[in-house]
Tab-separated table of C-alpha atoms in Angstrom:
chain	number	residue	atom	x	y	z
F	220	UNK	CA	-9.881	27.196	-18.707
F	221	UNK	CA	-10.850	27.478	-22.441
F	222	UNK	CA	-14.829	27.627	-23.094
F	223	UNK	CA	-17.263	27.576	-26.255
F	224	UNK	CA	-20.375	29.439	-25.431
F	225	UNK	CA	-23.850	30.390	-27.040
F	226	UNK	CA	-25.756	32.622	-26.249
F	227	UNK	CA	-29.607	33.177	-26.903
F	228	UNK	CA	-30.520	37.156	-26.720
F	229	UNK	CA	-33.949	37.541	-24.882
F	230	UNK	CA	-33.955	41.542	-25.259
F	231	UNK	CA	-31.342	43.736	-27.040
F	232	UNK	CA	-29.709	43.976	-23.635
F	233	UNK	CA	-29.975	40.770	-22.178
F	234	UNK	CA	-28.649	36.999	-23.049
F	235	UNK	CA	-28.937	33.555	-21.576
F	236	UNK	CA	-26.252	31.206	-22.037
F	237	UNK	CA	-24.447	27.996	-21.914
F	238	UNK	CA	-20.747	27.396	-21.858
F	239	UNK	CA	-18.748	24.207	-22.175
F	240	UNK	CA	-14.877	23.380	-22.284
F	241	UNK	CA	-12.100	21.875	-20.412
F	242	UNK	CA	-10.275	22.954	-17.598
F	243	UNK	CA	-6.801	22.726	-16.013
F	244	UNK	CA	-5.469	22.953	-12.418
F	245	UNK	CA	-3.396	21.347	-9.791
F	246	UNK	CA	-4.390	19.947	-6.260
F	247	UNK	CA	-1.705	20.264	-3.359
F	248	UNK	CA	-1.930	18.022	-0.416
F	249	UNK	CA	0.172	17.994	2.768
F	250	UNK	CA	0.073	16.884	6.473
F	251	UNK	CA	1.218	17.594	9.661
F	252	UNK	CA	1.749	14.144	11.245
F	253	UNK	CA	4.806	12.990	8.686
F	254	UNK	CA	5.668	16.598	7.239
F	255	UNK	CA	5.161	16.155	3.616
F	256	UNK	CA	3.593	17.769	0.730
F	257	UNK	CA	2.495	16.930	-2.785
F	258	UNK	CA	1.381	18.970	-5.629
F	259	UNK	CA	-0.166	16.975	-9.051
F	260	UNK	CA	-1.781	18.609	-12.370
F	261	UNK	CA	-5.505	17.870	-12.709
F	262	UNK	CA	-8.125	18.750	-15.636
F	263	UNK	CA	-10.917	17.297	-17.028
F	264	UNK	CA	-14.437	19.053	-18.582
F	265	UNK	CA	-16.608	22.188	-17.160
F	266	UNK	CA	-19.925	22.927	-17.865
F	267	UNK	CA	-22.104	26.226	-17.203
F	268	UNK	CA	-25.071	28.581	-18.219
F	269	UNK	CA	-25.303	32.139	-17.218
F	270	UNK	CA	-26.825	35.543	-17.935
F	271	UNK	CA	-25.497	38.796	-19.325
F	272	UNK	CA	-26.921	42.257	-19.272
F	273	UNK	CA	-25.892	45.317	-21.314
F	274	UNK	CA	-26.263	47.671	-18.156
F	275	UNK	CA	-24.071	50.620	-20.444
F	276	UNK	CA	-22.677	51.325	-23.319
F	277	UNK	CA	-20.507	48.481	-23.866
F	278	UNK	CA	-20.144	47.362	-20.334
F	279	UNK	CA	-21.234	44.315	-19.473
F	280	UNK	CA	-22.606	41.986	-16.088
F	281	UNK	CA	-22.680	38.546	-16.309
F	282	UNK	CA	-23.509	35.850	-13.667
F	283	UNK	CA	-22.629	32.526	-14.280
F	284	UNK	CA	-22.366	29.250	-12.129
F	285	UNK	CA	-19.573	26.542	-13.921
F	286	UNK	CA	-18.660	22.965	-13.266
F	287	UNK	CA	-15.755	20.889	-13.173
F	288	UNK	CA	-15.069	17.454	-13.192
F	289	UNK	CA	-12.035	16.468	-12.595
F	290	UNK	CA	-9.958	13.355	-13.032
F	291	UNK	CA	-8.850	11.728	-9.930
F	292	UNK	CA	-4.938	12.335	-9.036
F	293	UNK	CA	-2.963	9.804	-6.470
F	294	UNK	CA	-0.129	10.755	-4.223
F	295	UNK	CA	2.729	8.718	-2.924
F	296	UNK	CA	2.993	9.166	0.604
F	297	UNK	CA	4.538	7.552	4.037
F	298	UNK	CA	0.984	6.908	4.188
F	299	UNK	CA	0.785	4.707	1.349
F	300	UNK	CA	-1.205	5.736	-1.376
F	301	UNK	CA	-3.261	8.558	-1.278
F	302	UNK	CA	-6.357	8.981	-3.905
F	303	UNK	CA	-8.058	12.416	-4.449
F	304	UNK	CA	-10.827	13.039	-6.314
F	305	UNK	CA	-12.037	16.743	-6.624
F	306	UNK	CA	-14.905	18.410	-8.116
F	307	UNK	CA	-15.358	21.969	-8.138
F	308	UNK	CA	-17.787	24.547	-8.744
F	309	UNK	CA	-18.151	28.670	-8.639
F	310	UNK	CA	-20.869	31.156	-9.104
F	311	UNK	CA	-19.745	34.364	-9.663
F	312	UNK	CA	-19.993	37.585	-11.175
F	313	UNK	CA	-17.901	39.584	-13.749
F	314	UNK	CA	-17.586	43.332	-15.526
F	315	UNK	CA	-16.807	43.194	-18.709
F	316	UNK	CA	-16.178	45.961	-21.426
F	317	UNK	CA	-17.391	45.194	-25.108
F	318	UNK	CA	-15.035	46.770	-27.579
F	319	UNK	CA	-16.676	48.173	-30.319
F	320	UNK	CA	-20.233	49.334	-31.663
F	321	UNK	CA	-23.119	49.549	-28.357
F	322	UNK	CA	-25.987	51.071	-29.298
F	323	UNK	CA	-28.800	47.841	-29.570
F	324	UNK	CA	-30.977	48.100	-32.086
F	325	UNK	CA	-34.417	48.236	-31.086
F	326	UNK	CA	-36.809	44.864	-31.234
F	327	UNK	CA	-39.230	43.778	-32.896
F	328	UNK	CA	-39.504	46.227	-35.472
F	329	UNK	CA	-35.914	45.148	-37.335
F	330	UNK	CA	-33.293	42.014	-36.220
F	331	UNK	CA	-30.544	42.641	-33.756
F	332	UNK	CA	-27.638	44.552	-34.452
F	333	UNK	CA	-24.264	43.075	-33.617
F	334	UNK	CA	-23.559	44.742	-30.438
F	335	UNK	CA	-22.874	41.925	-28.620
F	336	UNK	CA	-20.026	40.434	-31.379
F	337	UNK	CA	-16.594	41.266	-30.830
F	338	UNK	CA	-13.305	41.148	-28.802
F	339	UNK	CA	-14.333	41.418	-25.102
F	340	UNK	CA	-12.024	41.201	-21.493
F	341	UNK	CA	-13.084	41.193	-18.151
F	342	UNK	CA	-12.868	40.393	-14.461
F	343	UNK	CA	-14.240	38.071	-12.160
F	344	UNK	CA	-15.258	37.112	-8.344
F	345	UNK	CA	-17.120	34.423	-6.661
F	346	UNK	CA	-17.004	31.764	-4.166
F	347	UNK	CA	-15.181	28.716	-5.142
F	348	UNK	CA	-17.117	25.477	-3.789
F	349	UNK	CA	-15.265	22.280	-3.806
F	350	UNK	CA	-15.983	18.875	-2.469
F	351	UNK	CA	-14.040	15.924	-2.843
F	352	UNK	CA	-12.957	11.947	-1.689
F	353	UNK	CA	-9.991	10.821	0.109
F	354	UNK	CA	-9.191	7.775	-0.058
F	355	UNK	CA	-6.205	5.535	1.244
F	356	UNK	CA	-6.377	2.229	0.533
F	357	UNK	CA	-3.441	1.042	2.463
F	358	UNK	CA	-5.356	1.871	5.988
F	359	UNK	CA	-8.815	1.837	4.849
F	360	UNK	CA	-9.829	5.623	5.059
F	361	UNK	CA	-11.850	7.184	2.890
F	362	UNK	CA	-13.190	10.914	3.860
F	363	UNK	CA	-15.615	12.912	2.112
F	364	UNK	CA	-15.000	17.172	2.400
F	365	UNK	CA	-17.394	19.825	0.875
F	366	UNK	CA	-17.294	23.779	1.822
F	367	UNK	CA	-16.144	26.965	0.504
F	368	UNK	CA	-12.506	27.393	-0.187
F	369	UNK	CA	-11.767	30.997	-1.384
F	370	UNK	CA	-13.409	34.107	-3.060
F	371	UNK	CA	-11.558	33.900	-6.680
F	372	UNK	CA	-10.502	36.324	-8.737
F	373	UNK	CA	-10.294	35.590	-12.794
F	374	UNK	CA	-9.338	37.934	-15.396
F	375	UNK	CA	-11.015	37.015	-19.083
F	376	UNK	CA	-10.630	37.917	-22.613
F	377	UNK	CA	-12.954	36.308	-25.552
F	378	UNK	CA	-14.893	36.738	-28.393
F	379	UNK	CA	-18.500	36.569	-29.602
F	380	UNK	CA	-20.302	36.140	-33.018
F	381	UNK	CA	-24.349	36.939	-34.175
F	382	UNK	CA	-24.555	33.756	-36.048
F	383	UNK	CA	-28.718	34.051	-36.214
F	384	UNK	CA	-30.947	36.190	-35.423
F	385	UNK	CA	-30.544	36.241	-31.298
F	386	UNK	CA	-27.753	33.618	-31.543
F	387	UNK	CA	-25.026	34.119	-30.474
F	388	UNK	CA	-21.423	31.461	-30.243
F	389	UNK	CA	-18.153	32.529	-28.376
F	390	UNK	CA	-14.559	31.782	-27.262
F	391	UNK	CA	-13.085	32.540	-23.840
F	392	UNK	CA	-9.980	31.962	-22.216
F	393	UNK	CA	-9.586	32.877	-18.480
F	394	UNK	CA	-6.221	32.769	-15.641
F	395	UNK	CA	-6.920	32.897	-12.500
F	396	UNK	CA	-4.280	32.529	-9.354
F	397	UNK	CA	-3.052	29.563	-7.181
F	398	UNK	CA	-5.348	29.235	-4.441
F	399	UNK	CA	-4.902	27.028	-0.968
């Protein structure tokens, strides 16, 4: 996924934020009754808010919960047409390591220092929650699924700015691996 963030610094060490952006993946579906399997690319918006602390000199925790929604995919099958339609969610946690200046400036006697803008990479772990529809309109089934899927890793690099006093905005791009 690719995100825009800002960020609102509550101490030197410490920021809320929100994060906003689209997202990409693919769903896979087989069965066991008439072997066949399907794979189809997916993406649509995510949404999420989070917290980071400055626990060290440029090293960084943040826990964050995101959001997708995305589109609805249909498969082809010997079942007739099969609709999915997932929606997907994570809370997790990450280390990452600042490059650059870390030494925050102490408040309220003079305005943040910068330590929180730069280049920044990271990784990632959390449970990823889906749910999601079934639906096959040729026999009438529809099924409904929620649970836990996987623990996920995700590696991530971005960037952040002091735009304001305590403000901050930000880019991030994150991979993370194919999942069943």
């Amino acid at each position: 996924p690719g995100t825009g963030r800002i960020g609102y610094l509550m101490t030197p060490t410490t920021m809320l934020f929100a994060t906003a952006g689209w997202s990409w993946s693919s769903v896979d579906f087989s069965n066991d009754i008439t072997p066949e399997s399907f794979s189809n690319s997916i993406n649509g918006p995510q949404v999420g808010f989070g917290v980071e602390t400055m626990y060290a000199p440029n090293w960084i925790i943040r826990t964050e919960y995101l959001h997708n929604f995305y589109d609805r995919t249909t498969f082809n099958s010997g079942f007739g047409e099969i609709n999915v339609s997932p929606w997907v969610s994570v809370i997790r946690t990450a280390l990452i390591y600042k490059v650059g200046p870390s030494a925050p400036a102490a408040w309220p006697d003079r305005a943040p220092n910068a330590i929180w803008s730069g280049f920044y990479v990271g990784g990632m772990v959390g449970p990823l929650m889906a749910s999601g529809k079934v639906n096959v309109p040729s026999t009438g089934l529809s099924a409904d699924g929620v649970g836990v899927s996987a623990v996920l890793p995700t590696g991530l690099i971005g960037y952040n700015l002091l735009v304001a006093p305590r403000w901050m905005v930000g880019l991030e791009v994150e991979a993370a691996p194919n999942i069943s």
